[in-house]
Structures are given as structure tokens and as C-alpha cells.
mmCIF file of C-alpha atoms and ligand atoms in Angstrom:
data_model
loop_
_atom_site.group_PDB
_atom_site.id
_atom_site.type_symbol
_atom_site.label_atom_id
_atom_site.label_comp_id
_atom_site.label_asym_id
_atom_site.label_seq_id
_atom_site.Cartn_x
_atom_site.Cartn_y
_atom_site.Cartn_z
ATOM 1 C CA MET A 1 125.738 34.179 -72.156
ATOM 2 C CA ILE A 2 125.432 34.732 -75.973
ATOM 3 C CA ARG A 3 126.616 31.537 -77.691
ATOM 4 C CA VAL A 4 127.931 31.210 -81.213
ATOM 5 C CA LEU A 5 128.858 28.232 -83.183
ATOM 6 C CA PHE A 6 131.163 28.313 -86.142
ATOM 7 C CA VAL A 7 130.416 25.403 -88.840
ATOM 8 C CA CYS A 8 132.423 23.998 -91.575
ATOM 9 C CA LEU A 9 132.853 20.780 -93.353
ATOM 10 C CA GLY A 10 135.937 19.251 -91.246
ATOM 11 C CA ASN A 11 136.209 21.629 -88.313
ATOM 12 C CA ILE A 12 140.173 21.654 -88.927
ATOM 13 C CA CYS A 13 140.691 24.612 -91.049
ATOM 14 C CA ARG A 14 138.115 27.616 -91.485
ATOM 15 C CA SER A 15 135.635 26.990 -88.463
ATOM 16 C CA PRO A 16 138.453 26.773 -85.760
ATOM 17 C CA MET A 17 140.092 29.703 -87.404
ATOM 18 C CA ALA A 18 136.946 31.741 -87.261
ATOM 19 C CA GLU A 19 136.346 30.427 -83.552
ATOM 20 C CA ALA A 20 139.897 31.553 -82.640
ATOM 21 C CA VAL A 21 139.627 34.874 -84.375
ATOM 22 C CA PHE A 22 136.225 35.784 -82.951
ATOM 23 C CA ARG A 23 137.233 34.753 -79.458
ATOM 24 C CA ASP A 24 140.388 37.117 -79.683
ATOM 25 C CA LEU A 25 138.091 39.706 -80.709
ATOM 26 C CA VAL A 26 135.527 39.215 -77.913
ATOM 27 C CA ASP A 27 138.538 39.341 -75.366
ATOM 28 C CA LYS A 28 139.823 42.533 -76.950
ATOM 29 C CA GLU A 29 136.639 44.033 -76.769
ATOM 30 C CA ASN A 30 136.220 42.998 -72.892
ATOM 31 C CA LEU A 31 133.320 41.037 -73.551
ATOM 32 C CA THR A 32 134.674 37.709 -72.119
ATOM 33 C CA GLY A 33 132.006 36.044 -70.033
ATOM 34 C CA LYS A 34 129.395 37.787 -72.399
ATOM 35 C CA ILE A 35 129.849 35.964 -75.549
ATOM 36 C CA GLU A 36 131.354 32.549 -75.919
ATOM 37 C CA ALA A 37 132.564 30.633 -79.275
ATOM 38 C CA ASP A 38 132.550 27.142 -80.254
ATOM 39 C CA SER A 39 133.057 25.326 -83.474
ATOM 40 C CA GLY A 40 132.020 22.071 -85.397
ATOM 41 C CA GLY A 41 132.174 20.009 -88.558
ATOM 42 C CA ILE A 42 129.650 18.587 -90.661
ATOM 43 C CA GLY A 43 131.877 15.377 -90.881
ATOM 44 C CA ASP A 44 133.365 13.507 -88.314
ATOM 45 C CA TRP A 45 136.487 12.271 -90.142
ATOM 46 C CA HIS A 46 138.792 14.477 -88.018
ATOM 47 C CA SER A 47 136.978 14.338 -84.605
ATOM 48 C CA GLY A 48 139.586 14.817 -81.695
ATOM 49 C CA GLU A 49 142.229 16.439 -83.910
ATOM 50 C CA PRO A 50 143.606 19.832 -83.435
ATOM 51 C CA PRO A 51 143.481 22.568 -86.064
ATOM 52 C CA HIS A 52 145.295 21.976 -89.371
ATOM 53 C CA LYS A 53 148.781 23.078 -89.560
ATOM 54 C CA GLY A 54 147.772 25.777 -92.221
ATOM 55 C CA THR A 55 145.315 27.107 -89.567
ATOM 56 C CA ARG A 56 147.843 26.936 -86.754
ATOM 57 C CA LYS A 57 150.459 28.629 -88.808
ATOM 58 C CA LEU A 58 148.082 31.841 -89.475
ATOM 59 C CA LEU A 59 146.923 31.761 -85.814
ATOM 60 C CA ASP A 60 150.371 31.629 -84.573
ATOM 61 C CA LYS A 61 151.361 34.765 -86.836
ATOM 62 C CA PHE A 62 148.677 36.836 -85.440
ATOM 63 C CA GLN A 63 149.275 35.477 -82.025
ATOM 64 C CA ILE A 64 145.854 34.229 -81.415
ATOM 65 C CA GLY A 65 145.478 31.309 -79.128
ATOM 66 C CA TYR A 66 143.809 27.969 -80.144
ATOM 67 C CA LYS A 67 145.539 25.476 -77.798
ATOM 68 C CA GLU A 68 142.408 23.843 -76.474
ATOM 69 C CA LEU A 69 140.497 23.493 -79.872
ATOM 70 C CA LYS A 70 139.798 19.912 -80.793
ATOM 71 C CA ALA A 71 137.618 18.965 -83.930
ATOM 72 C CA ARG A 72 134.078 17.597 -83.083
ATOM 73 C CA GLN A 73 131.051 16.701 -85.227
ATOM 74 C CA VAL A 74 128.081 19.175 -85.063
ATOM 75 C CA ASN A 75 124.803 17.402 -83.757
ATOM 76 C CA VAL A 76 121.025 18.393 -83.275
ATOM 77 C CA SER A 77 121.411 19.545 -79.687
ATOM 78 C CA ASP A 78 123.788 22.547 -81.152
ATOM 79 C CA TRP A 79 120.269 23.998 -82.460
ATOM 80 C CA GLY A 80 119.305 24.301 -78.695
ATOM 81 C CA ASN A 81 122.777 25.261 -77.243
ATOM 82 C CA PHE A 82 123.691 28.100 -79.623
ATOM 83 C CA ASP A 83 121.976 31.472 -80.500
ATOM 84 C CA TYR A 84 123.831 31.842 -83.527
ATOM 85 C CA ILE A 85 125.123 29.329 -85.893
ATOM 86 C CA ILE A 86 127.468 30.794 -88.580
ATOM 87 C CA ALA A 87 128.149 28.467 -91.604
ATOM 88 C CA MET A 88 131.439 29.120 -93.764
ATOM 89 C CA ASP A 89 129.742 28.211 -96.949
ATOM 90 C CA GLU A 90 126.347 27.646 -98.428
ATOM 91 C CA GLN A 91 126.716 23.967 -98.484
ATOM 92 C CA ASN A 92 127.793 23.902 -94.820
ATOM 93 C CA ARG A 93 124.642 25.874 -94.113
ATOM 94 C CA LYS A 94 122.268 23.451 -96.084
ATOM 95 C CA ASP A 95 123.953 20.530 -94.336
ATOM 96 C CA MET A 96 123.482 22.230 -90.888
ATOM 97 C CA GLN A 97 120.026 22.870 -91.841
ATOM 98 C CA SER A 98 119.523 19.116 -92.400
ATOM 99 C CA VAL A 99 121.092 18.197 -88.960
ATOM 100 C CA SER A 100 118.080 20.251 -87.618
ATOM 101 C CA ASN A 101 114.871 18.622 -86.292
ATOM 102 C CA LYS A 102 113.975 22.436 -85.867
ATOM 103 C CA ALA A 103 114.156 22.085 -82.233
ATOM 104 C CA GLY A 104 115.851 25.086 -80.729
ATOM 105 C CA SER A 105 116.035 28.842 -81.508
ATOM 106 C CA ALA A 106 119.371 29.603 -83.091
ATOM 107 C CA LYS A 107 119.953 31.766 -86.023
ATOM 108 C CA LEU A 108 121.508 30.106 -89.014
ATOM 109 C CA ALA A 109 123.557 32.330 -91.611
ATOM 110 C CA LYS A 110 126.766 32.313 -93.584
ATOM 111 C CA LEU A 111 129.727 34.304 -91.986
ATOM 112 C CA MET A 112 129.988 36.438 -95.180
ATOM 113 C CA ASP A 113 126.344 37.569 -94.709
ATOM 114 C CA PHE A 114 127.442 40.129 -92.220
ATOM 115 C CA VAL A 115 129.909 41.939 -94.766
ATOM 116 C CA GLU A 116 128.617 44.570 -96.860
ATOM 117 C CA ASP A 117 129.724 44.085 -100.536
ATOM 118 C CA PRO A 118 131.671 40.795 -99.637
ATOM 119 C CA ARG A 119 134.608 39.680 -101.906
ATOM 120 C CA GLU A 120 132.951 36.241 -101.681
ATOM 121 C CA GLY A 121 129.809 34.718 -100.526
ATOM 122 C CA ASN A 122 131.581 31.637 -99.304
ATOM 123 C CA ILE A 123 134.794 31.075 -97.383
ATOM 124 C CA PRO A 124 137.052 28.923 -99.991
ATOM 125 C CA ASP A 125 138.162 25.837 -98.393
ATOM 126 C CA PRO A 126 141.976 25.991 -97.928
ATOM 127 C CA TYR A 127 141.976 22.256 -97.553
ATOM 128 C CA TYR A 128 141.558 22.430 -101.194
ATOM 129 C CA THR A 129 142.859 25.974 -102.059
ATOM 130 C CA ASP A 130 145.744 25.855 -99.682
ATOM 131 C CA ASN A 131 145.465 29.389 -99.475
ATOM 132 C CA PHE A 132 145.339 29.978 -95.837
ATOM 133 C CA ASP A 133 145.969 33.585 -96.070
ATOM 134 C CA TYR A 134 143.162 34.497 -98.063
ATOM 135 C CA THR A 135 140.869 32.244 -95.986
ATOM 136 C CA TYR A 136 142.012 34.387 -92.833
ATOM 137 C CA GLU A 137 141.495 37.882 -94.563
ATOM 138 C CA LEU A 138 137.723 36.795 -95.134
ATOM 139 C CA ILE A 139 137.427 35.280 -91.771
ATOM 140 C CA SER A 140 138.837 38.327 -90.107
ATOM 141 C CA GLU A 141 136.558 40.555 -91.911
ATOM 142 C CA GLY A 142 133.569 38.476 -91.254
ATOM 143 C CA CYS A 143 134.261 38.245 -87.536
ATOM 144 C CA ASN A 144 134.514 41.769 -87.209
ATOM 145 C CA GLU A 145 131.201 42.453 -88.685
ATOM 146 C CA LEU A 146 129.595 39.529 -86.967
ATOM 147 C CA LEU A 147 130.506 40.772 -83.694
ATOM 148 C CA LYS A 148 129.391 44.398 -84.588
ATOM 149 C CA TYR A 149 126.099 42.821 -85.456
ATOM 150 C CA ILE A 150 125.576 40.639 -82.392
ATOM 151 C CA ARG A 151 126.513 43.757 -80.025
ATOM 152 C CA ALA A 152 123.950 45.842 -81.877
ATOM 153 C CA GLU A 153 121.275 42.866 -81.758
ATOM 154 C CA ASN A 154 122.055 42.498 -78.017
ATOM 155 C CA ASN A 155 122.789 45.848 -76.734
ATOM 156 C CA ILE A 156 125.945 45.163 -75.396
HETATM 157 P P1 4NP B 201 137.437 22.730 -93.381
HETATM 158 O O1 4NP B 201 138.270 22.064 -94.482
HETATM 159 O O2 4NP B 201 135.895 22.371 -93.578
HETATM 160 O O3 4NP B 201 137.556 24.225 -93.313
HETATM 161 O O4 4NP B 201 137.820 22.150 -91.999
HETATM 162 C C1 4NP B 201 138.162 20.630 -94.560
HETATM 163 C C2 4NP B 201 139.070 19.657 -93.912
HETATM 164 C C3 4NP B 201 138.818 18.558 -94.161
HETATM 165 C C4 4NP B 201 138.119 17.997 -95.155
HETATM 166 C C5 4NP B 201 137.306 18.660 -95.974
HETATM 167 C C6 4NP B 201 137.450 20.168 -95.846
HETATM 168 N N1 4NP B 201 138.066 16.456 -95.481
HETATM 169 O O5 4NP B 201 137.535 15.990 -96.296
HETATM 170 O O6 4NP B 201 138.846 15.746 -94.797
#
């Protein structure tokens, strides 16, 4: 099993959206059981909460499921439990790195690193911008490219 963890600040807007979108792609490409996704937040303010209303609205619009999603904080053991840790922005990437004791072998990158000539290097935080549509566009693009990358790297 290949395991992917999406990381943002609060784990209620961007990373649960990425988790749901990515899982939907995995299902559509018949890779369920081969690739698994999860998400976490740098902060613990929203632990146990479902995704933000704006994220739910977007996922509903595209008929992407998210029912079981609940926010949680990232921790050191994530480094050993995942193969890929995918941050939404540079600050999340740096913060995740500082959660590390260098244990584990996960690859750390930003979602937009997988997109050629990306419109943004960082996924803007809709918690502050309120632009969930734009966030969805970028996340959707990023998840498509990430899945291609993972399929190529693992020959699946
Ligand atoms: P997210 O957005 O990192 O995309 O989930 C945020 C959600 C909550 C907060 C910040 C960002 N907050 O400060 O509570």
C-alpha cells in the first residue's frame, strides 16, 4: 500500500479537500487498495471537526464524498506511516519538517511542485481568502499530477 498524507494549517479547508479529491481520482482509476490518502493539520484548533462548510460545498458540487473526514493534528509518527507527505504551502512544508525527528522515510513536497508551470507555488488558504473555487481548481490540478507522478514512480 502506498500512503499519502496531505497537510495544511487547520485540516479543515485545503488538506481535507485534497484528500477527498485525490481519493476520488484513485477510485476512478481503480487503484483503491493500492493507494491510500489521509490528511492532517499543523495546528490542533479544529481536531475532530468535519471539513469547513466551504470545502463541503465544493465537494458536494463535484459529488466527491467526505463523510468520514475529521480533522486531526499531524505528529512525528506520520513520518514513518506515510510514503508521501504533501503540503499545501511553503509554510506548511517547513512546519512539517520541524515536526520531524528525521524518523521515517516519507518524501516531503508541496502539491504544486507536481504541476508544470503552476499558476501558484502555494495553495491560497480559503479560510482567509474565502475563494474555495480557486482553491479547488488548484487542488484538482495538483492531485491529477501527483497521482501521475506516484503511478510512474511505483509502476502502477
Ligand atoms: P486550512 O485553513 O489550513 O486550509 O484548513 C485554515 C483553517 C483554520 C485556521 C487556519 C487555516 N485557523 O486558524 O483556525
